Amino acid sequence: MKAVVIGANSDVGEHVIKKLAEKNIESIAVVANEVQMEDYIKLGANDAVLYDEQILLSRLQIADAAIYLTGVNPKKHTSKTVLVDHQSVSDTIQWAQESGVKRFVMMSAVKAEEGENDSSRTIAAKDLPEDMLKNANLIYTVVRPAQLTDHPGTGLVQAINKIHDKTAEIPREDAAAILVESLNYKAVFNKTIEVSSGDTPIKDALNLF
Amino acid sequence: MSLTDYLVIALFIFIALVTLIPVSLYIYWHIKDDRQKQHSILRNFPVIGKIRYITEKIGPELRQYLFNTDTEGKPFSRKEYQDVVKAGKYKERLIGFGSIRNFDEEGFYIRNTLFPKLADEMKVDNTKKIKSRVYKIDGDNLFSRKEHSEEKLADPYYLRDEDAVVLGETTCRHPFRIKGLVGQSAMSYGSLGEKAITALSKGLGLAGGTWMNTGEGGLSQYHLAGSPDIIMQIGPDMFGVRKPNGEFSWEAFKKKSEIPEVKAFELKLAQGAKTRGGHVEGEKVTEEIASIRLVEVGKTINSPNRFYEFNDAPSMFDFIEELRSVGGKPVGMKIVVGDLDALEEMISYMKESGKGPDFITVDGGEGGTGATYQELADSVGLPIQSALTVVDEMLRQYGVRDRVKIIASGKLITPDKIAIALAMGADLVNIARGFMISVGCIMAQVCHTNHCPAGVATTDKKLQDGLIVEEKHYRVCNYVISLREGLYNLAAAAGIDNPTQFERKHIVHKDKFGRVSPLEEILQAAKRTQMQKES
């Protein structure tokens, strides 16, 4: 299997590349700056490229899956305007479909209790990236991690429909492991899951979902 | 008798005791003070004169906690001390409101560029995270502070492989590659206790990209406890690499050089705080110390001022050549800059002979020590900012700068001071007291007495009980990572992509009238003075 990781140049992205390498899944890291390329090769990526339509199309054509990492954060979410580059999400989804990539995993974030019934442009628009993905012709999984921390991963999580605990946390390493594991778990195909630290091993949590 | 009577009697006894004890104590002290012949103050002012001795005793602590302002404490101000402690404990060094530096005074400043580098553009290697522990504050009230410690995956802020500093790149079989610019300066086992050395070793080993200098007291198992990269120091008494009669032992040296952790050797010619040989009381030379240092148990050691092996640059360089060929590892020397003519002679011989050290550790006169005399500590040897520029400039003049790395030391315990030293010509920076603070030193200034209250600079088992290696080693690790992170912050501000790029042009000196001058100008002024002196 071969996966393109868009937004690899993030704290979670580093762990995603490492986890992919551990599972012997070939990865192509899409980074923001040339200086970072060698870092990602060192982390275990087979290739590192800059975000560019032509380059991305060519890499998606040889890939089986895409992992899209947005830089959102549950705490920053409340009553703020959109924080995700919608254009890039929509472009990437479009290119993935054109290139025949079947599997698409997107990292979003657990949302504050807002927006579900809010139709305003500033708040409801936050759902846009997820909605675009759901409507695309792809096998999607949206992973919404709780507040991300720098603690070392424990491998123990919970994956449910909706996390109501506002203080819920999850180490970046575990969030990355879930993103990577969910590539192959049918139970989470075409689903949106919210994840936080828990007491179930990642594989079981995904299977049970 | 009724209960009331008993109570009345008890009350009388109580009152009698409350008055009698102090009165009799007073009389006893009064007579004692009055009759003694040692202290004039006590003879003239019995009992009350004791206040002088008590306050004098707790003066350093009182000044530190209550009377000194945050910036005026010496050798380190409260502010500098806190910066080190917070970096180690919380891995967080943010301050609020603004600087308390006195901007009217003269000093060096780092020149920031108009368009600094973005974090994405920095050449840093954060691919291998470090599993450390940090404290988080839960509540901070007047009489209680609640905090808990938690695990953290920390970015190590290593240099990229291509930016790593290499000691002995072309001269020896095993060059020493270092992926960080900050290491631990020479501190011997004996001057620091086994627990402090172990905590330092484990912390530095965990952090990586740094080194630990053994000090002249030889390589102990405690230095090796956390497998850090080690620079083994060899002082004039050659502890650990000597024969029983005091001669250099090539056999012992070869054995030491085969230890994988030992990455380089350093000949110690002098130390900023003392240009004199060390002294260890016979009672402190335990069996363990004797076996590490290869000396006799129970015999007082008075180290010589200078190596017997050499007395000038040519003989020293020959010795260095031989050390390098036997050990296969880089060999450097530690000096204090004082006599510029002697220094120039040595550097010109470096050029002439093509020989010389792989690195020169320049210790500033303000450097620390476990024990010295006030006159040597205060007034012998140039402070680091002058010494460093002089050595760098001289090496450049003779065209040998590329053959040797400069390690600077002397109170460089915060990222800004380190960056300024790097800009002045240092390739690497040594820190000793900063690391002592990170393992619990409270600056009680009693290192020479073996009574360190924090259990750091003491071999006393009881005092060392206070120092928990497991807890402190994370602070050492966090401190060194924070320094490296700070250096990257400053590099970004100066518009360079990693801290090895700091050059003279990145700093300026501002005098007390607000006039700004680049370092080159100061150097030229120094040269003019030197020439005038000669003519």
XYZ file of C-alpha atoms in Angstrom:
744
model
C 0.000 0.000 0.000
C 1.070 3.559 -0.682
C -0.307 6.643 1.067
C 0.041 10.347 0.378
C 0.100 12.409 3.595
C -1.070 15.969 3.020
C -0.152 18.370 5.804
C 2.659 16.099 6.962
C 4.489 19.124 8.302
C 2.497 19.189 11.509
C 3.039 17.708 14.926
C 0.647 14.884 14.139
C 2.101 14.514 10.641
C 5.524 13.558 11.982
C 3.955 10.714 13.948
C 1.795 9.638 10.990
C 4.873 9.236 8.804
C 6.617 7.234 11.532
C 3.619 4.945 12.059
C 3.260 4.334 8.328
C 6.927 3.355 8.149
C 6.490 1.017 11.131
C 3.640 -0.733 9.305
C 5.654 -0.912 6.079
C 3.195 1.296 4.240
C 5.020 3.440 1.692
C 4.392 7.110 2.275
C 4.725 10.348 0.375
C 4.918 13.366 2.678
C 3.529 16.651 1.403
C 5.320 19.441 3.258
C 5.286 23.226 3.320
C 8.942 23.969 2.827
C 11.904 22.489 0.969
C 14.021 22.626 4.112
C 11.739 20.067 5.751
C 11.971 17.434 3.013
C 15.010 15.613 4.354
C 13.469 15.514 7.826
C 10.513 13.548 6.536
C 12.699 11.133 4.598
C 14.590 10.628 7.843
C 11.334 9.968 9.681
C 10.594 7.171 7.240
C 8.765 8.721 4.284
C 9.711 7.242 0.893
C 9.313 10.599 -0.793
C 8.726 14.191 0.297
C 7.220 16.834 -1.983
C 5.908 20.363 -1.857
C 2.206 21.173 -2.140
C 1.643 21.737 -5.855
C -1.120 20.558 -8.163
C 1.026 18.815 -10.755
C 3.271 17.152 -8.222
C 0.365 16.057 -6.069
C -1.592 14.649 -9.015
C 1.387 12.594 -10.113
C 1.887 11.218 -6.603
C -1.814 10.501 -6.039
C -1.888 8.503 -9.265
C 0.526 5.968 -7.853
C -1.057 5.960 -4.393
C -3.858 3.874 -2.894
C -4.801 6.200 -0.078
C -4.602 9.781 1.092
C -4.384 11.083 4.646
C -5.354 14.728 5.021
C -4.307 16.499 8.217
C -5.995 19.745 9.070
C -4.525 21.991 11.693
C -7.703 22.448 13.695
C -7.893 22.249 17.431
C -11.004 21.808 19.565
C -10.104 24.637 21.916
C -9.548 27.088 19.111
C -12.823 26.046 17.561
C -15.476 27.729 19.647
C -17.068 30.736 17.999
C -14.100 31.323 15.742
C -14.309 31.569 12.021
C -13.001 28.866 9.736
C -9.505 27.685 10.373
C -9.116 25.162 7.590
C -7.975 25.941 4.092
C -11.215 24.915 2.358
C -9.736 25.415 -1.067
C -6.974 22.944 -0.401
C -9.408 20.359 1.011
C -11.679 20.672 -1.963
C -8.742 20.552 -4.400
C -7.238 17.512 -2.752
C -10.542 15.642 -2.761
C -10.982 16.525 -6.418
C -7.470 15.375 -7.347
C -7.856 12.181 -5.338
C -10.983 11.286 -7.269
C -9.330 12.122 -10.595
C -6.327 9.990 -9.770
C -8.375 7.005 -8.708
C -7.416 7.053 -5.063
C -10.073 5.084 -3.238
C -9.318 5.585 0.424
C -9.331 9.014 2.049
C -8.770 9.593 5.756
C -9.154 13.119 7.070
C -8.173 14.408 10.472
C -10.597 17.016 11.752
C -11.238 17.801 15.429
C -13.820 17.208 18.088
C -16.014 20.246 17.983
C -17.291 22.369 20.736
C -21.031 22.263 21.307
C -21.738 24.645 18.518
C -22.640 24.730 14.920
C -24.851 21.650 14.730
C -27.904 23.797 14.049
C -26.134 27.016 13.240
C -26.547 28.030 9.662
C -24.398 31.160 9.782
C -21.541 31.345 7.318
C -18.859 31.703 9.953
C -19.731 28.750 12.149
C -21.506 26.250 9.938
C -18.848 26.639 7.300
C -16.559 24.673 9.547
C -18.435 21.537 8.514
C -17.710 22.231 4.893
C -14.518 20.179 4.532
C -16.164 17.156 6.118
C -19.286 17.578 4.008
C -17.247 17.824 0.823
C -15.538 14.571 1.675
C -18.797 12.787 2.496
C -20.266 13.793 -0.853
C -17.227 12.740 -2.847
C -16.877 9.392 -4.533
C -14.332 8.080 -2.040
C -14.219 5.633 0.840
C -13.801 8.176 3.572
C -13.149 8.223 7.281
C -13.186 11.430 9.276
C -11.192 11.153 12.501
C -11.890 13.884 15.039
C -9.373 13.742 17.854
C -9.985 15.448 21.201
C -7.505 18.013 22.539
C -4.060 16.894 21.341
C -1.200 16.582 23.828
C 2.533 15.910 23.702
C 2.328 12.938 26.043
C 3.825 9.708 24.724
C 1.250 7.435 23.095
C -0.315 4.690 25.206
C -2.099 2.766 22.432
C -5.269 2.851 24.542
C -8.136 4.952 23.192
C -11.875 5.254 22.847
C -13.621 5.783 19.522
C -17.251 6.856 19.638
C -19.786 8.904 17.689
C -19.711 11.975 19.864
C -17.430 12.999 22.718
C -19.202 15.311 25.125
C -16.377 15.669 27.635
C -14.774 19.023 26.880
C -11.612 18.124 28.804
C -10.982 14.925 26.827
C -7.417 14.622 25.533
C -5.397 12.351 23.305
C -1.626 12.192 22.695
C -0.617 13.150 19.149
C 1.128 9.807 18.803
C -2.124 7.920 19.445
C -4.123 10.168 17.107
C -1.565 9.424 14.389
C -1.763 5.692 15.085
C -5.567 5.811 14.707
C -5.308 7.661 11.391
C -2.891 5.051 10.074
C -4.769 2.036 11.449
C -8.131 3.244 10.143
C -6.839 2.940 6.551
C -7.592 -0.769 6.688
C -10.545 -1.168 9.059
C -13.828 -1.681 7.240
C -15.760 -0.854 10.398
C -14.820 2.781 10.042
C -15.273 3.080 6.268
C -17.546 6.006 5.433
C -17.842 6.994 9.066
C -16.973 9.932 11.258
C -15.356 8.929 14.535
C -14.393 10.977 17.552
C -11.402 9.716 19.489
C -9.775 10.387 22.831
C -7.605 8.513 25.319
C -9.394 5.506 26.744
C -8.830 1.926 27.759
C -9.300 0.004 24.536
C -6.398 -0.958 22.272
C -6.605 0.976 18.988
C -7.375 -2.058 16.788
C -10.238 -3.172 19.041
C -11.610 0.339 19.307
C -11.749 0.597 15.513
C -13.191 -2.916 15.064
C -15.855 -2.322 17.688
C -16.950 0.957 16.247
C -5.809 19.032 97.359
C -8.377 19.835 94.826
C -7.935 19.982 91.083
C -7.797 23.788 91.252
C -4.777 23.641 93.576
C -2.972 21.329 91.192
C -3.695 23.667 88.341
C -2.451 26.674 90.313
C 0.784 24.857 91.163
C 1.213 23.808 87.554
C 0.680 27.395 86.481
C 3.314 28.640 88.939
C 5.831 26.064 87.719
C 5.066 27.037 84.158
C 5.578 30.748 84.833
C 8.765 30.019 86.748
C 10.148 27.984 83.856
C 9.169 30.558 81.263
C 11.058 33.275 83.123
C 13.848 31.231 84.691
C 15.087 29.427 81.599
C 15.660 32.526 79.472
C 17.150 34.408 82.381
C 19.587 31.640 83.263
C 20.437 31.134 79.589
C 21.090 34.853 79.300
C 23.339 34.848 82.328
C 25.228 31.777 81.030
C 25.790 33.341 77.571
C 26.665 36.675 79.097
C 29.386 35.192 81.285
C 30.654 33.013 78.429
C 30.800 35.873 75.926
C 32.319 38.231 78.450
C 35.132 35.830 79.336
C 36.087 34.644 75.856
C 39.096 36.299 74.242
C 38.462 35.661 70.554
C 35.752 38.140 69.525
C 35.948 41.785 70.608
C 32.329 42.484 69.666
C 31.118 39.733 71.996
C 33.346 40.911 74.855
C 32.000 44.447 74.566
C 28.393 43.516 73.796
C 27.738 40.092 75.319
C 24.760 38.123 73.953
C 23.408 40.957 71.803
C 26.606 40.786 69.703
C 25.582 37.303 68.578
C 23.146 38.928 66.140
C 26.141 39.925 64.034
C 27.324 36.333 63.646
C 23.876 34.933 62.988
C 22.974 37.444 60.290
C 26.408 37.107 58.713
C 25.897 33.370 58.516
C 22.516 33.538 56.789
C 23.418 36.666 54.796
C 23.864 35.008 51.386
C 20.448 33.386 51.653
C 18.771 36.548 52.991
C 20.249 38.648 50.198
C 19.194 36.115 47.619
C 15.606 35.760 48.779
C 14.792 39.140 50.280
C 17.199 41.983 49.704
C 18.888 41.653 46.322
C 16.834 42.774 43.363
C 16.105 40.241 40.660
C 19.044 41.387 38.553
C 21.852 42.182 40.956
C 22.750 38.860 42.585
C 26.223 37.517 41.804
C 27.502 35.287 40.272
C 23.976 34.710 38.999
C 21.006 36.952 39.550
C 17.705 35.615 40.780
C 16.377 36.069 37.262
C 19.134 34.019 35.644
C 18.778 31.345 38.294
C 15.031 31.138 37.743
C 15.492 30.950 34.000
C 17.579 27.800 34.445
C 15.264 26.232 37.013
C 12.110 26.895 35.019
C 13.649 25.534 31.832
C 14.495 22.319 33.675
C 11.299 21.957 35.620
C 8.581 23.123 33.276
C 10.469 23.279 29.952
C 8.834 26.647 29.740
C 10.675 29.936 30.031
C 8.058 32.546 29.192
C 8.188 35.818 31.100
C 5.567 38.513 31.393
C 5.395 42.287 31.177
C 8.919 42.890 29.940
C 12.644 42.773 30.476
C 14.234 43.966 33.708
C 17.646 44.355 32.115
C 19.089 47.815 32.691
C 19.145 49.175 29.163
C 21.151 52.236 30.203
C 24.200 50.117 30.942
C 26.598 48.989 28.262
C 26.365 45.531 26.828
C 26.092 43.333 23.769
C 22.895 42.980 21.789
C 21.907 40.499 19.111
C 21.034 42.141 15.812
C 17.651 41.013 14.584
C 16.823 41.181 10.915
C 13.798 42.883 9.374
C 12.505 39.643 7.924
C 13.243 36.774 10.285
C 13.078 33.099 9.380
C 9.859 31.149 9.784
C 9.884 28.044 11.962
C 9.349 25.993 8.788
C 12.504 27.432 7.263
C 14.859 26.547 10.122
C 17.369 23.770 9.586
C 16.652 21.730 12.655
C 16.468 17.995 13.213
C 13.422 17.142 15.322
C 12.865 13.724 13.826
C 13.733 11.838 17.007
C 11.545 12.899 19.929
C 12.739 12.659 23.521
C 10.578 11.077 26.182
C 10.998 13.482 29.091
C 8.931 14.611 32.065
C 7.793 18.142 32.886
C 5.879 19.738 35.734
C 2.494 21.343 35.260
C 1.165 23.807 37.837
C -2.315 22.957 39.113
C -2.649 25.802 41.579
C -0.292 28.527 42.791
C -1.377 30.106 46.072
C 0.443 32.017 48.794
C 1.087 29.026 51.035
C 0.727 26.159 48.655
C 1.750 25.331 45.159
C 0.255 22.240 43.672
C 1.930 20.757 40.679
C 2.199 17.382 39.069
C 4.760 15.856 36.758
C 3.779 14.328 33.446
C 5.443 12.654 30.493
C 6.148 14.729 27.418
C 7.465 13.929 23.975
C 9.856 16.825 23.484
C 11.475 18.145 20.332
C 15.246 17.753 20.796
C 16.347 20.666 18.561
C 19.369 18.831 17.176
C 21.466 20.356 14.436
C 21.079 18.754 11.027
C 23.762 16.144 10.246
C 25.443 18.486 7.768
C 25.603 21.288 10.361
C 27.009 19.098 13.145
C 30.214 20.379 14.726
C 33.080 17.916 14.289
C 36.126 17.770 16.549
C 39.234 16.281 14.934
C 37.598 15.816 11.534
C 40.852 15.425 9.623
C 43.301 14.578 12.366
C 42.123 11.410 14.051
C 40.624 7.998 13.500
C 37.476 8.717 15.499
C 36.312 12.318 15.048
C 33.629 13.482 17.490
C 30.431 14.670 15.775
C 28.158 16.816 17.926
C 24.599 17.690 16.954
C 24.143 20.414 19.553
C 26.163 23.417 20.630
C 25.859 23.150 24.403
C 27.575 20.696 26.730
C 28.507 20.208 30.331
C 31.749 21.773 31.463
C 34.336 19.993 33.575
C 33.016 18.816 36.937
C 34.840 16.052 38.771
C 33.381 13.251 40.792
C 34.512 14.208 44.281
C 33.844 17.873 43.793
C 30.260 16.866 42.939
C 28.691 13.874 44.638
C 27.891 10.599 42.905
C 24.197 11.400 42.771
C 24.685 14.757 41.045
C 27.108 13.247 38.532
C 24.725 10.344 37.871
C 21.747 12.686 37.357
C 23.809 14.816 34.974
C 25.030 11.785 33.066
C 21.538 10.345 32.680
C 19.997 13.691 31.737
C 22.646 14.476 29.139
C 22.466 10.924 27.807
C 18.697 11.274 27.423
C 18.980 14.643 25.682
C 21.715 13.556 23.234
C 23.534 16.022 20.997
C 25.605 17.174 23.938
C 28.631 16.087 25.960
C 29.844 15.724 29.496
C 33.313 16.777 30.588
C 34.612 14.571 33.406
C 36.727 17.233 35.098
C 40.281 16.386 36.056
C 39.189 13.941 38.740
C 39.081 11.060 36.293
C 36.355 9.044 34.645
C 33.994 7.431 37.158
C 31.199 4.908 36.750
C 28.798 7.752 37.594
C 29.883 9.725 34.533
C 29.112 6.633 32.453
C 25.732 5.938 34.118
C 23.610 7.443 31.348
C 26.038 6.757 28.474
C 26.422 10.379 27.368
C 29.209 11.411 25.002
C 32.189 12.147 27.220
C 35.165 14.467 26.970
C 37.694 13.160 29.457
C 39.750 15.872 31.044
C 43.376 15.310 31.982
C 44.795 17.714 34.552
C 48.439 18.132 35.584
C 48.079 15.282 38.065
C 46.715 13.064 35.296
C 44.147 11.307 37.447
C 42.967 8.075 35.902
C 45.797 7.978 33.356
C 48.823 7.848 35.656
C 51.271 5.359 37.127
C 51.480 5.064 40.926
C 54.608 7.244 40.873
C 52.745 10.057 39.126
C 54.092 9.562 35.606
C 51.733 9.446 32.627
C 50.564 5.902 31.921
C 50.052 5.202 28.220
C 48.536 1.886 29.117
C 45.852 3.436 31.315
C 45.254 6.145 28.698
C 44.782 3.562 25.952
C 42.285 1.707 28.117
C 40.283 4.901 28.691
C 40.336 5.773 25.001
C 38.794 2.399 24.169
C 35.645 3.175 26.177
C 33.019 3.950 23.506
C 31.447 6.832 25.449
C 34.780 8.649 25.644
C 34.778 10.784 22.510
C 37.652 13.203 23.148
C 40.350 14.241 25.617
C 41.098 17.659 27.022
C 44.384 18.738 28.602
C 43.631 21.206 31.346
C 46.261 23.922 31.470
C 44.158 26.266 33.561
C 40.678 27.084 34.750
C 39.070 30.494 34.889
C 38.561 30.472 38.613
C 42.020 29.206 39.470
C 45.329 28.860 37.799
C 46.610 26.559 40.464
C 46.751 22.868 41.167
C 43.933 21.184 43.008
C 44.023 19.976 46.583
C 42.257 16.958 48.052
C 42.467 16.131 51.760
C 43.682 12.623 52.572
C 40.479 11.735 54.389
C 38.511 12.378 51.197
C 40.710 9.996 49.209
C 38.552 6.946 49.746
C 39.199 3.593 48.142
C 36.753 4.454 45.375
C 38.289 7.862 44.638
C 41.749 6.287 44.715
C 40.777 3.623 42.195
C 39.217 6.188 39.831
C 42.126 8.585 40.070
C 44.815 5.885 40.347
C 46.324 7.344 43.511
C 47.073 6.019 47.010
C 44.202 5.642 49.493
C 44.195 8.167 52.349
C 47.074 10.263 51.052
C 46.584 14.013 50.609
C 46.877 15.121 46.968
C 48.460 18.440 46.037
C 48.298 18.777 42.285
C 51.054 20.693 40.533
C 50.347 23.956 38.733
C 51.584 22.630 35.425
C 52.149 19.341 33.653
C 55.626 17.914 34.236
C 55.377 16.404 30.730
C 55.802 19.687 28.871
C 56.670 23.312 29.465
C 56.266 24.969 26.065
C 54.148 24.762 22.923
C 56.440 22.387 20.958
C 56.681 19.822 23.744
C 52.948 20.084 24.430
C 52.056 19.646 20.767
C 54.267 16.547 20.588
C 52.431 15.157 23.599
C 49.080 15.941 21.934
C 50.224 14.212 18.736
C 51.086 11.101 20.670
C 47.804 11.135 22.631
C 45.936 11.393 19.359
C 47.817 8.596 17.664
C 47.500 6.235 20.642
C 43.883 7.081 21.486
C 42.617 7.771 17.967
C 40.328 10.451 19.383
C 40.401 14.261 19.279
C 42.599 16.030 21.820
C 42.024 19.584 22.971
C 43.256 21.913 25.648
C 41.622 24.155 28.196
C 43.166 27.561 28.744
C 42.577 30.888 30.407
C 43.630 33.880 28.350
C 45.981 36.234 30.145
C 49.403 36.568 28.555
C 48.604 37.428 24.936
C 52.242 37.117 23.866
C 52.496 33.535 25.090
C 49.207 32.764 23.356
C 50.417 34.302 20.126
C 53.643 32.316 20.321
C 51.675 29.097 20.643
C 49.330 29.928 17.799
C 52.182 30.920 15.515
C 53.795 27.578 16.318
C 50.507 25.888 15.343
C 50.858 27.437 11.911
C 54.576 26.719 11.641
C 54.437 23.080 12.740
C 51.045 22.090 11.360
C 50.405 20.484 14.746
C 48.185 21.521 17.598
C 44.987 20.768 19.463
C 41.673 19.821 17.831
C 39.845 22.190 20.119
C 40.660 24.937 22.558
C 38.388 25.441 25.532
C 38.607 29.095 26.507
C 37.502 29.518 30.091
C 36.639 33.035 31.157
C 38.000 34.458 34.390
C 34.426 34.483 35.680
C 34.250 30.679 35.442
C 33.237 28.689 38.484
C 35.060 26.279 40.750
C 34.562 23.986 43.692
C 37.336 25.673 45.647
C 39.764 28.496 45.017
C 41.149 31.669 46.558
C 39.378 34.972 46.155
C 42.390 36.666 44.498
C 42.628 33.995 41.801
C 38.886 33.903 41.181
C 38.484 37.673 40.971
C 41.569 38.990 39.240
C 43.484 36.354 37.293
C 42.607 35.755 33.641
C 40.456 37.689 31.193
C 36.678 37.376 31.243
C 35.193 35.326 28.427
C 33.909 38.118 26.169
C 37.406 39.589 25.837
C 39.242 36.271 25.835
C 37.053 34.697 23.192
C 37.426 37.453 20.615
C 41.179 37.564 21.187
C 41.638 33.814 20.618
C 39.319 33.758 17.607
C 41.054 36.722 16.026
C 44.555 35.370 16.631
C 43.678 31.986 15.149
C 42.291 33.752 12.094
C 45.369 35.950 11.714
C 47.623 32.911 11.611
C 45.261 31.098 9.232
C 44.678 28.135 11.532
C 41.108 28.885 12.590
C 39.703 26.057 10.455
C 41.889 23.460 12.183
C 40.594 24.069 15.645
C 37.211 24.464 17.322
C 36.707 26.901 20.177
C 34.635 25.931 23.205
C 33.721 28.937 25.350
C 32.764 28.947 29.009
C 32.145 31.376 31.832
C 28.618 32.104 33.097
C 27.028 31.370 29.715
C 23.894 29.840 31.191
C 21.124 31.387 29.089
C 20.486 31.223 25.320
C 21.218 34.928 24.724
C 24.626 34.733 26.410
C 25.424 31.593 24.445
C 24.385 33.182 21.146
C 26.605 36.199 21.838
C 29.541 33.866 22.570
C 28.867 31.984 19.330
C 28.857 35.275 17.434
C 32.149 36.243 19.088
C 33.810 33.163 17.679
C 32.874 30.192 19.848
C 31.933 26.978 18.047
C 30.561 25.320 21.166
C 29.694 26.348 24.705
C 30.432 24.672 28.040
C 28.174 25.155 31.069
C 28.873 23.926 34.586
C 26.923 25.946 37.133
C 23.783 26.048 34.979
C 23.792 22.262 35.086
C 24.414 22.290 38.837
C 21.359 24.510 39.244
C 19.339 22.094 37.138
C 20.144 19.275 39.592
C 19.150 21.371 42.591
C 21.988 23.830 43.436
C 20.612 26.851 45.344
C 23.806 28.946 45.075
C 24.686 28.619 48.767
C 28.352 29.156 47.781
C 29.743 26.484 50.066
C 31.016 24.023 47.431
C 34.463 24.002 49.057
C 33.135 22.832 52.433
C 31.509 19.532 51.420
C 28.375 20.841 53.181
C 26.282 21.673 50.115
C 22.699 21.940 51.408
C 21.301 20.712 48.103
C 23.425 17.547 48.055
C 25.054 18.581 44.772
C 28.627 19.656 45.560
C 29.145 17.195 48.381
C 30.081 13.573 48.816
C 28.211 13.455 52.153
C 25.749 10.586 51.908
C 23.222 12.249 54.221
C 23.101 15.528 52.301
C 22.895 13.628 49.034
C 19.700 12.031 50.310
C 17.936 15.186 49.169
C 18.876 14.653 45.535
C 16.694 12.162 43.669
C 18.481 11.135 40.477
C 15.339 9.917 38.706
C 13.583 13.261 39.197
C 16.538 15.538 38.540
C 17.822 13.893 35.381
C 14.742 15.042 33.467
C 15.501 18.613 34.526
C 19.015 18.319 33.100
C 17.562 17.025 29.849
C 14.891 19.750 29.673
C 17.440 22.463 30.428
C 19.758 21.490 27.601
C 16.859 21.098 25.137
C 15.487 24.503 26.162
C 18.869 26.119 25.553
C 19.018 24.598 22.081
C 15.453 25.712 21.362
C 16.337 29.209 22.590
C 19.332 29.295 20.255
C 17.103 28.397 17.311
C 14.690 31.195 18.339
C 17.549 33.687 18.354
C 18.953 32.371 15.081
C 15.541 32.818 13.430
C 15.384 36.387 14.732
C 18.854 37.072 13.360
C 17.766 35.717 9.984
C 19.935 32.582 9.917
C 18.618 29.053 9.612
C 20.616 27.467 12.425
C 22.737 28.685 15.345
C 26.063 27.492 13.877
C 25.735 30.448 11.482
C 26.192 33.107 14.158
C 28.998 35.490 13.165
C 30.484 38.712 14.474
C 28.091 40.732 12.349
C 25.119 39.390 14.294
C 25.976 41.283 17.470
C 26.710 44.885 18.368
C 27.995 46.569 21.457
C 26.079 49.479 22.943
C 27.961 51.708 25.348
C 26.448 53.613 28.239
C 25.885 56.685 26.081
C 23.845 54.673 23.587
C 26.581 54.574 20.943
C 26.586 51.370 18.954
C 29.726 49.724 17.605
C 30.297 46.456 15.781
C 32.652 43.859 17.238
C 35.294 44.496 14.555
C 35.727 48.042 15.777
C 36.299 46.897 19.330
C 38.880 44.419 18.084
C 40.766 47.101 16.200
C 40.804 49.291 19.268
C 42.245 46.387 21.261
C 44.925 45.858 18.616
C 45.898 49.529 18.690
C 46.320 49.373 22.445
C 48.468 46.259 22.137
C 50.656 47.920 19.509
C 51.052 51.056 21.582
C 52.092 48.906 24.515
C 54.712 47.168 22.388
C 56.182 50.374 20.969
